[in-house]
């Protein structure tokens, strides 16, 4: 059963206005619209909760994370049912995403119990050191305070209400205020119910989690500008993320904004690999490009390769593979409209050739394939802008120097991929130093869709892929975003935090 309200510090709160979701089938559901007053109430509750939750032990927080995972699993069928209706995603995709969501909650629980994330350091006192004695110094990572999280449109579970940002903040010891995404409020509603049940079962302060649904731009602004919010996690568009980033920086007390804003995730196909297995790479690219209607932030939208018969064969094979992909339902009408606009922009661009043109309308998406030269790419920065959906572009370079020039001109990316064989090693060795300055994750002979949740994963990169190149929004390292180092000098152990 949907509550249709905001969850604020353990209470389900309505409002004067309502909005409806837009399911792909069936009747719409109605939800309360958030307000600035709701934001203030949630932030104040989060600050109150921090005085206990922020000073709790890892075992207590790990128990909460595991209980949230259990409560989400217990509502699995209901989440899948409404999630498929709201997003158009297939049930298997939602079930897999739920597995990832609960998996990262349990992984983070194990990780914080081990304690390594605290980076504890101790320099013992040297009272007899000359010419000056050294005091006893202990350093440990401490939670920063209440964190705001914006739900993502393309991941209704893994990057939304109980997704990676929320899990990382709770693991760190930070209460969370979630601004739910209006594309899937019903899914967020049920997940919030799971979190609420877990908080009550564990006896944690109810202010440790709140979720506010809907609301106009002023509500989002209020979330990032509230003086009690100490950091923001965001996954979404470049325009929206940059606007929130600027608001965070303009506060009287600026706070970090951890935004993941998008990427074209270029692939570089080196000559030997292209000659040996160009068709297989083309077919794999088509599958990655259209997975989930191309609505992945790691969607590999660009393929860079050298001119010649192997390049021609690759384009032919990619076009043939894409032709077999049927129309898919996009997450929202707005995303579909933006995809159509991106397609139209490329179709009207001089120097860009249409390889595969299909027909789609309303909330549907079908694949498109374009081709251009490296010279055109280097002269038109708009060709490097993301088109969010199943659209790919082949960039054909005259030689390896021009391919390197394309790499050098790239903006920050989440991923860059090199397809190589043994005979490409020397070329790859020259290209990788450029690519590692452009992306947070480098791949060899693979496709970037599919982000493993583990200790070594980096999901981030130089701007505009993300707003903080030193952070990741996936993996256990993401917990460090919501911690800060504190040094304790000659401090008795009895008054130091449990950590």
mmCIF file with all atom_site columns, N, CA, C and O in Angstrom, residues 55-95:
data_model
loop_
_atom_site.group_PDB
_atom_site.id
_atom_site.type_symbol
_atom_site.label_atom_id
_atom_site.label_alt_id
_atom_site.label_comp_id
_atom_site.label_asym_id
_atom_site.label_entity_id
_atom_site.label_seq_id
_atom_site.pdbx_PDB_ins_code
_atom_site.Cartn_x
_atom_site.Cartn_y
_atom_site.Cartn_z
_atom_site.occupancy
_atom_site.B_iso_or_equiv
_atom_site.pdbx_formal_charge
_atom_site.auth_seq_id
_atom_site.auth_comp_id
_atom_site.auth_asym_id
_atom_site.auth_atom_id
_atom_site.pdbx_PDB_model_num
ATOM 1   N N  . UNK A 1 55 ? 27.425 9.525  16.675  1.00 0.00 ? 55 UNK A N  1
ATOM 2   C CA . UNK A 1 55 ? 28.352 9.080  17.717  1.00 0.00 ? 55 UNK A CA 1
ATOM 3   C C  . UNK A 1 55 ? 28.101 7.626  18.099  1.00 0.00 ? 55 UNK A C  1
ATOM 4   O O  . UNK A 1 55 ? 28.590 7.154  19.118  1.00 0.00 ? 55 UNK A O  1
ATOM 5   N N  . UNK A 1 56 ? 27.343 6.941  17.268  1.00 0.00 ? 56 UNK A N  1
ATOM 6   C CA . UNK A 1 56 ? 27.090 5.514  17.498  1.00 0.00 ? 56 UNK A CA 1
ATOM 7   C C  . UNK A 1 56 ? 28.251 4.691  16.960  1.00 0.00 ? 56 UNK A C  1
ATOM 8   O O  . UNK A 1 56 ? 29.108 5.176  16.218  1.00 0.00 ? 56 UNK A O  1
ATOM 9   N N  . UNK A 1 57 ? 28.268 3.423  17.319  1.00 0.00 ? 57 UNK A N  1
ATOM 10  C CA . UNK A 1 57 ? 29.332 2.542  16.863  1.00 0.00 ? 57 UNK A CA 1
ATOM 11  C C  . UNK A 1 57 ? 29.037 1.924  15.512  1.00 0.00 ? 57 UNK A C  1
ATOM 12  O O  . UNK A 1 57 ? 27.900 1.915  15.035  1.00 0.00 ? 57 UNK A O  1
ATOM 13  N N  . UNK A 1 58 ? 30.082 1.367  14.902  1.00 0.00 ? 58 UNK A N  1
ATOM 14  C CA . UNK A 1 58 ? 29.921 0.745  13.587  1.00 0.00 ? 58 UNK A CA 1
ATOM 15  C C  . UNK A 1 58 ? 28.949 -0.428 13.633  1.00 0.00 ? 58 UNK A C  1
ATOM 16  O O  . UNK A 1 58 ? 28.213 -0.666 12.677  1.00 0.00 ? 58 UNK A O  1
ATOM 17  N N  . UNK A 1 59 ? 28.933 -1.163 14.741  1.00 0.00 ? 59 UNK A N  1
ATOM 18  C CA . UNK A 1 59 ? 28.051 -2.326 14.841  1.00 0.00 ? 59 UNK A CA 1
ATOM 19  C C  . UNK A 1 59 ? 26.593 -1.908 14.777  1.00 0.00 ? 59 UNK A C  1
ATOM 20  O O  . UNK A 1 59 ? 25.772 -2.556 14.103  1.00 0.00 ? 59 UNK A O  1
ATOM 21  N N  . UNK A 1 60 ? 26.252 -0.817 15.438  1.00 0.00 ? 60 UNK A N  1
ATOM 22  C CA . UNK A 1 60 ? 24.874 -0.343 15.418  1.00 0.00 ? 60 UNK A CA 1
ATOM 23  C C  . UNK A 1 60 ? 24.472 0.118  14.024  1.00 0.00 ? 60 UNK A C  1
ATOM 24  O O  . UNK A 1 60 ? 23.373 -0.197 13.541  1.00 0.00 ? 60 UNK A O  1
ATOM 25  N N  . UNK A 1 61 ? 25.368 0.825  13.367  1.00 0.00 ? 61 UNK A N  1
ATOM 26  C CA . UNK A 1 61 ? 25.037 1.317  12.019  1.00 0.00 ? 61 UNK A CA 1
ATOM 27  C C  . UNK A 1 61 ? 24.987 0.166  11.019  1.00 0.00 ? 61 UNK A C  1
ATOM 28  O O  . UNK A 1 61 ? 24.158 0.161  10.108  1.00 0.00 ? 61 UNK A O  1
ATOM 29  N N  . UNK A 1 62 ? 25.868 -0.802 11.177  1.00 0.00 ? 62 UNK A N  1
ATOM 30  C CA . UNK A 1 62 ? 25.855 -1.968 10.291  1.00 0.00 ? 62 UNK A CA 1
ATOM 31  C C  . UNK A 1 62 ? 24.544 -2.738 10.447  1.00 0.00 ? 62 UNK A C  1
ATOM 32  O O  . UNK A 1 62 ? 23.970 -3.217 9.458   1.00 0.00 ? 62 UNK A O  1
ATOM 33  N N  . UNK A 1 63 ? 24.063 -2.836 11.674  1.00 0.00 ? 63 UNK A N  1
ATOM 34  C CA . UNK A 1 63 ? 22.790 -3.530 11.897  1.00 0.00 ? 63 UNK A CA 1
ATOM 35  C C  . UNK A 1 63 ? 21.654 -2.816 11.190  1.00 0.00 ? 63 UNK A C  1
ATOM 36  O O  . UNK A 1 63 ? 20.751 -3.453 10.625  1.00 0.00 ? 63 UNK A O  1
ATOM 37  N N  . UNK A 1 64 ? 21.664 -1.475 11.210  1.00 0.00 ? 64 UNK A N  1
ATOM 38  C CA . UNK A 1 64 ? 20.620 -0.723 10.515  1.00 0.00 ? 64 UNK A CA 1
ATOM 39  C C  . UNK A 1 64 ? 20.687 -0.964 9.016   1.00 0.00 ? 64 UNK A C  1
ATOM 40  O O  . UNK A 1 64 ? 19.649 -1.196 8.364   1.00 0.00 ? 64 UNK A O  1
ATOM 41  N N  . UNK A 1 65 ? 21.884 -0.927 8.440   1.00 0.00 ? 65 UNK A N  1
ATOM 42  C CA . UNK A 1 65 ? 22.022 -1.144 6.998   1.00 0.00 ? 65 UNK A CA 1
ATOM 43  C C  . UNK A 1 65 ? 21.505 -2.519 6.598   1.00 0.00 ? 65 UNK A C  1
ATOM 44  O O  . UNK A 1 65 ? 20.793 -2.670 5.594   1.00 0.00 ? 65 UNK A O  1
ATOM 45  N N  . UNK A 1 66 ? 21.847 -3.524 7.379   1.00 0.00 ? 66 UNK A N  1
ATOM 46  C CA . UNK A 1 66 ? 21.389 -4.884 7.055   1.00 0.00 ? 66 UNK A CA 1
ATOM 47  C C  . UNK A 1 66 ? 19.877 -5.003 7.212   1.00 0.00 ? 66 UNK A C  1
ATOM 48  O O  . UNK A 1 66 ? 19.219 -5.682 6.415   1.00 0.00 ? 66 UNK A O  1
ATOM 49  N N  . UNK A 1 67 ? 19.319 -4.346 8.217   1.00 0.00 ? 67 UNK A N  1
ATOM 50  C CA . UNK A 1 67 ? 17.873 -4.430 8.399   1.00 0.00 ? 67 UNK A CA 1
ATOM 51  C C  . UNK A 1 67 ? 17.142 -3.710 7.262   1.00 0.00 ? 67 UNK A C  1
ATOM 52  O O  . UNK A 1 67 ? 16.079 -4.173 6.804   1.00 0.00 ? 67 UNK A O  1
ATOM 53  N N  . UNK A 1 68 ? 17.688 -2.584 6.786   1.00 0.00 ? 68 UNK A N  1
ATOM 54  C CA . UNK A 1 68 ? 17.087 -1.907 5.633   1.00 0.00 ? 68 UNK A CA 1
ATOM 55  C C  . UNK A 1 68 ? 17.072 -2.840 4.430   1.00 0.00 ? 68 UNK A C  1
ATOM 56  O O  . UNK A 1 68 ? 16.065 -2.947 3.712   1.00 0.00 ? 68 UNK A O  1
ATOM 57  N N  . UNK A 1 69 ? 18.184 -3.536 4.196   1.00 0.00 ? 69 UNK A N  1
ATOM 58  C CA . UNK A 1 69 ? 18.256 -4.477 3.079   1.00 0.00 ? 69 UNK A CA 1
ATOM 59  C C  . UNK A 1 69 ? 17.192 -5.565 3.220   1.00 0.00 ? 69 UNK A C  1
ATOM 60  O O  . UNK A 1 69 ? 16.505 -5.916 2.247   1.00 0.00 ? 69 UNK A O  1
ATOM 61  N N  . UNK A 1 70 ? 17.039 -6.087 4.422   1.00 0.00 ? 70 UNK A N  1
ATOM 62  C CA . UNK A 1 70 ? 16.039 -7.140 4.655   1.00 0.00 ? 70 UNK A CA 1
ATOM 63  C C  . UNK A 1 70 ? 14.621 -6.616 4.402   1.00 0.00 ? 70 UNK A C  1
ATOM 64  O O  . UNK A 1 70 ? 13.784 -7.320 3.805   1.00 0.00 ? 70 UNK A O  1
ATOM 65  N N  . UNK A 1 71 ? 14.343 -5.415 4.869   1.00 0.00 ? 71 UNK A N  1
ATOM 66  C CA . UNK A 1 71 ? 13.004 -4.847 4.704   1.00 0.00 ? 71 UNK A CA 1
ATOM 67  C C  . UNK A 1 71 ? 12.705 -4.559 3.231   1.00 0.00 ? 71 UNK A C  1
ATOM 68  O O  . UNK A 1 71 ? 11.563 -4.709 2.769   1.00 0.00 ? 71 UNK A O  1
ATOM 69  N N  . UNK A 1 72 ? 13.714 -4.151 2.464   1.00 0.00 ? 72 UNK A N  1
ATOM 70  C CA . UNK A 1 72 ? 13.515 -3.937 1.024   1.00 0.00 ? 72 UNK A CA 1
ATOM 71  C C  . UNK A 1 72 ? 13.224 -5.264 0.333   1.00 0.00 ? 72 UNK A C  1
ATOM 72  O O  . UNK A 1 72 ? 12.301 -5.375 -0.490  1.00 0.00 ? 72 UNK A O  1
ATOM 73  N N  . UNK A 1 73 ? 14.004 -6.286 0.674   1.00 0.00 ? 73 UNK A N  1
ATOM 74  C CA . UNK A 1 73 ? 13.761 -7.602 0.086   1.00 0.00 ? 73 UNK A CA 1
ATOM 75  C C  . UNK A 1 73 ? 12.358 -8.108 0.419   1.00 0.00 ? 73 UNK A C  1
ATOM 76  O O  . UNK A 1 73 ? 11.696 -8.737 -0.412  1.00 0.00 ? 73 UNK A O  1
ATOM 77  N N  . UNK A 1 74 ? 11.904 -7.834 1.627   1.00 0.00 ? 74 UNK A N  1
ATOM 78  C CA . UNK A 1 74 ? 10.577 -8.295 2.029   1.00 0.00 ? 74 UNK A CA 1
ATOM 79  C C  . UNK A 1 74 ? 9.469  -7.645 1.210   1.00 0.00 ? 74 UNK A C  1
ATOM 80  O O  . UNK A 1 74 ? 8.365  -8.196 1.102   1.00 0.00 ? 74 UNK A O  1
ATOM 81  N N  . UNK A 1 75 ? 9.753  -6.499 0.629   1.00 0.00 ? 75 UNK A N  1
ATOM 82  C CA . UNK A 1 75 ? 8.779  -5.789 -0.206  1.00 0.00 ? 75 UNK A CA 1
ATOM 83  C C  . UNK A 1 75 ? 9.129  -5.910 -1.686  1.00 0.00 ? 75 UNK A C  1
ATOM 84  O O  . UNK A 1 75 ? 8.684  -5.104 -2.511  1.00 0.00 ? 75 UNK A O  1
ATOM 85  N N  . UNK A 1 76 ? 9.922  -6.906 -2.030  1.00 0.00 ? 76 UNK A N  1
ATOM 86  C CA . UNK A 1 76 ? 10.442 -7.021 -3.381  1.00 0.00 ? 76 UNK A CA 1
ATOM 87  C C  . UNK A 1 76 ? 9.381  -7.060 -4.463  1.00 0.00 ? 76 UNK A C  1
ATOM 88  O O  . UNK A 1 76 ? 9.485  -6.367 -5.479  1.00 0.00 ? 76 UNK A O  1
ATOM 89  N N  . UNK A 1 77 ? 8.350  -7.855 -4.292  1.00 0.00 ? 77 UNK A N  1
ATOM 90  C CA . UNK A 1 77 ? 7.318  -7.973 -5.315  1.00 0.00 ? 77 UNK A CA 1
ATOM 91  C C  . UNK A 1 77 ? 6.585  -6.650 -5.523  1.00 0.00 ? 77 UNK A C  1
ATOM 92  O O  . UNK A 1 77 ? 6.301  -6.254 -6.666  1.00 0.00 ? 77 UNK A O  1
ATOM 93  N N  . UNK A 1 78 ? 6.281  -5.957 -4.431  1.00 0.00 ? 78 UNK A N  1
ATOM 94  C CA . UNK A 1 78 ? 5.583  -4.673 -4.545  1.00 0.00 ? 78 UNK A CA 1
ATOM 95  C C  . UNK A 1 78 ? 6.464  -3.627 -5.230  1.00 0.00 ? 78 UNK A C  1
ATOM 96  O O  . UNK A 1 78 ? 5.979  -2.827 -6.032  1.00 0.00 ? 78 UNK A O  1
ATOM 97  N N  . UNK A 1 79 ? 7.751  -3.652 -4.920  1.00 0.00 ? 79 UNK A N  1
ATOM 98  C CA . UNK A 1 79 ? 8.674  -2.701 -5.543  1.00 0.00 ? 79 UNK A CA 1
ATOM 99  C C  . UNK A 1 79 ? 8.775  -2.959 -7.040  1.00 0.00 ? 79 UNK A C  1
ATOM 100 O O  . UNK A 1 79 ? 8.748  -2.029 -7.853  1.00 0.00 ? 79 UNK A O  1
ATOM 101 N N  . UNK A 1 80 ? 8.894  -4.226 -7.408  1.00 0.00 ? 80 UNK A N  1
ATOM 102 C CA . UNK A 1 80 ? 8.989  -4.564 -8.830  1.00 0.00 ? 80 UNK A CA 1
ATOM 103 C C  . UNK A 1 80 ? 7.716  -4.176 -9.564  1.00 0.00 ? 80 UNK A C  1
ATOM 104 O O  . UNK A 1 80 ? 7.765  -3.634 -10.679 1.00 0.00 ? 80 UNK A O  1
ATOM 105 N N  . UNK A 1 81 ? 6.581  -4.430 -8.957  1.00 0.00 ? 81 UNK A N  1
ATOM 106 C CA . UNK A 1 81 ? 5.301  -4.134 -9.605  1.00 0.00 ? 81 UNK A CA 1
ATOM 107 C C  . UNK A 1 81 ? 5.162  -2.652 -9.922  1.00 0.00 ? 81 UNK A C  1
ATOM 108 O O  . UNK A 1 81 ? 4.905  -2.274 -11.066 1.00 0.00 ? 81 UNK A O  1
ATOM 109 N N  . UNK A 1 82 ? 5.351  -1.813 -8.927  1.00 0.00 ? 82 UNK A N  1
ATOM 110 C CA . UNK A 1 82 ? 5.161  -0.384 -9.193  1.00 0.00 ? 82 UNK A CA 1
ATOM 111 C C  . UNK A 1 82 ? 6.347  0.195  -9.960  1.00 0.00 ? 82 UNK A C  1
ATOM 112 O O  . UNK A 1 82 ? 6.191  1.110  -10.769 1.00 0.00 ? 82 UNK A O  1
ATOM 113 N N  . UNK A 1 83 ? 7.532  -0.361 -9.745  1.00 0.00 ? 83 UNK A N  1
ATOM 114 C CA . UNK A 1 83 ? 8.700  0.134  -10.462 1.00 0.00 ? 83 UNK A CA 1
ATOM 115 C C  . UNK A 1 83 ? 8.592  -0.069 -11.959 1.00 0.00 ? 83 UNK A C  1
ATOM 116 O O  . UNK A 1 83 ? 8.943  0.823  -12.754 1.00 0.00 ? 83 UNK A O  1
ATOM 117 N N  . UNK A 1 84 ? 8.089  -1.216 -12.391 1.00 0.00 ? 84 UNK A N  1
ATOM 118 C CA . UNK A 1 84 ? 7.925  -1.464 -13.822 1.00 0.00 ? 84 UNK A CA 1
ATOM 119 C C  . UNK A 1 84 ? 6.853  -0.547 -14.412 1.00 0.00 ? 84 UNK A C  1
ATOM 120 O O  . UNK A 1 84 ? 7.002  -0.051 -15.533 1.00 0.00 ? 84 UNK A O  1
ATOM 121 N N  . UNK A 1 85 ? 5.797  -0.308 -13.664 1.00 0.00 ? 85 UNK A N  1
ATOM 122 C CA . UNK A 1 85 ? 4.731  0.563  -14.176 1.00 0.00 ? 85 UNK A CA 1
ATOM 123 C C  . UNK A 1 85 ? 5.181  2.015  -14.279 1.00 0.00 ? 85 UNK A C  1
ATOM 124 O O  . UNK A 1 85 ? 4.835  2.709  -15.233 1.00 0.00 ? 85 UNK A O  1
ATOM 125 N N  . UNK A 1 86 ? 5.967  2.470  -13.312 1.00 0.00 ? 86 UNK A N  1
ATOM 126 C CA . UNK A 1 86 ? 6.375  3.876  -13.314 1.00 0.00 ? 86 UNK A CA 1
ATOM 127 C C  . UNK A 1 86 ? 7.487  4.165  -14.315 1.00 0.00 ? 86 UNK A C  1
ATOM 128 O O  . UNK A 1 86 ? 7.527  5.256  -14.897 1.00 0.00 ? 86 UNK A O  1
ATOM 129 N N  . UNK A 1 87 ? 8.395  3.234  -14.520 1.00 0.00 ? 87 UNK A N  1
ATOM 130 C CA . UNK A 1 87 ? 9.591  3.514  -15.321 1.00 0.00 ? 87 UNK A CA 1
ATOM 131 C C  . UNK A 1 87 ? 9.584  2.878  -16.700 1.00 0.00 ? 87 UNK A C  1
ATOM 132 O O  . UNK A 1 87 ? 10.361 3.298  -17.565 1.00 0.00 ? 87 UNK A O  1
ATOM 133 N N  . UNK A 1 88 ? 8.751  1.849  -16.913 1.00 0.00 ? 88 UNK A N  1
ATOM 134 C CA . UNK A 1 88 ? 8.803  1.126  -18.167 1.00 0.00 ? 88 UNK A CA 1
ATOM 135 C C  . UNK A 1 88 ? 9.941  0.121  -18.227 1.00 0.00 ? 88 UNK A C  1
ATOM 136 O O  . UNK A 1 88 ? 10.115 -0.567 -19.235 1.00 0.00 ? 88 UNK A O  1
ATOM 137 N N  . UNK A 1 89 ? 10.743 0.017  -17.156 1.00 0.00 ? 89 UNK A N  1
ATOM 138 C CA . UNK A 1 89 ? 11.826 -0.954 -17.131 1.00 0.00 ? 89 UNK A CA 1
ATOM 139 C C  . UNK A 1 89 ? 11.261 -2.358 -16.938 1.00 0.00 ? 89 UNK A C  1
ATOM 140 O O  . UNK A 1 89 ? 10.260 -2.539 -16.235 1.00 0.00 ? 89 UNK A O  1
ATOM 141 N N  . UNK A 1 90 ? 11.881 -3.368 -17.525 1.00 0.00 ? 90 UNK A N  1
ATOM 142 C CA . UNK A 1 90 ? 11.379 -4.738 -17.357 1.00 0.00 ? 90 UNK A CA 1
ATOM 143 C C  . UNK A 1 90 ? 11.584 -5.234 -15.932 1.00 0.00 ? 90 UNK A C  1
ATOM 144 O O  . UNK A 1 90 ? 12.471 -4.753 -15.202 1.00 0.00 ? 90 UNK A O  1
ATOM 145 N N  . UNK A 1 91 ? 10.790 -6.218 -15.537 1.00 0.00 ? 91 UNK A N  1
ATOM 146 C CA . UNK A 1 91 ? 10.859 -6.740 -14.173 1.00 0.00 ? 91 UNK A CA 1
ATOM 147 C C  . UNK A 1 91 ? 12.248 -7.273 -13.843 1.00 0.00 ? 91 UNK A C  1
ATOM 148 O O  . UNK A 1 91 ? 12.747 -7.073 -12.729 1.00 0.00 ? 91 UNK A O  1
ATOM 149 N N  . UNK A 1 92 ? 12.879 -7.954 -14.804 1.00 0.00 ? 92 UNK A N  1
ATOM 150 C CA . UNK A 1 92 ? 14.209 -8.514 -14.546 1.00 0.00 ? 92 UNK A CA 1
ATOM 151 C C  . UNK A 1 92 ? 15.210 -7.417 -14.219 1.00 0.00 ? 92 UNK A C  1
ATOM 152 O O  . UNK A 1 92 ? 16.085 -7.601 -13.359 1.00 0.00 ? 92 UNK A O  1
ATOM 153 N N  . UNK A 1 93 ? 15.106 -6.283 -14.904 1.00 0.00 ? 93 UNK A N  1
ATOM 154 C CA . UNK A 1 93 ? 16.012 -5.167 -14.620 1.00 0.00 ? 93 UNK A CA 1
ATOM 155 C C  . UNK A 1 93 ? 15.773 -4.629 -13.204 1.00 0.00 ? 93 UNK A C  1
ATOM 156 O O  . UNK A 1 93 ? 16.734 -4.360 -12.459 1.00 0.00 ? 93 UNK A O  1
ATOM 157 N N  . UNK A 1 94 ? 14.511 -4.471 -12.820 1.00 0.00 ? 94 UNK A N  1
ATOM 158 C CA . UNK A 1 94 ? 14.213 -3.966 -11.478 1.00 0.00 ? 94 UNK A CA 1
ATOM 159 C C  . UNK A 1 94 ? 14.668 -4.944 -10.400 1.00 0.00 ? 94 UNK A C  1
ATOM 160 O O  . UNK A 1 94 ? 15.185 -4.535 -9.348  1.00 0.00 ? 94 UNK A O  1
ATOM 161 N N  . UNK A 1 95 ? 14.490 -6.224 -10.654 1.00 0.00 ? 95 UNK A N  1
ATOM 162 C CA . UNK A 1 95 ? 14.917 -7.222 -9.671  1.00 0.00 ? 95 UNK A CA 1
ATOM 163 C C  . UNK A 1 95 ? 16.433 -7.242 -9.539  1.00 0.00 ? 95 UNK A C  1
ATOM 164 O O  . UNK A 1 95 ? 16.972 -7.369 -8.426  1.00 0.00 ? 95 UNK A O  1
#
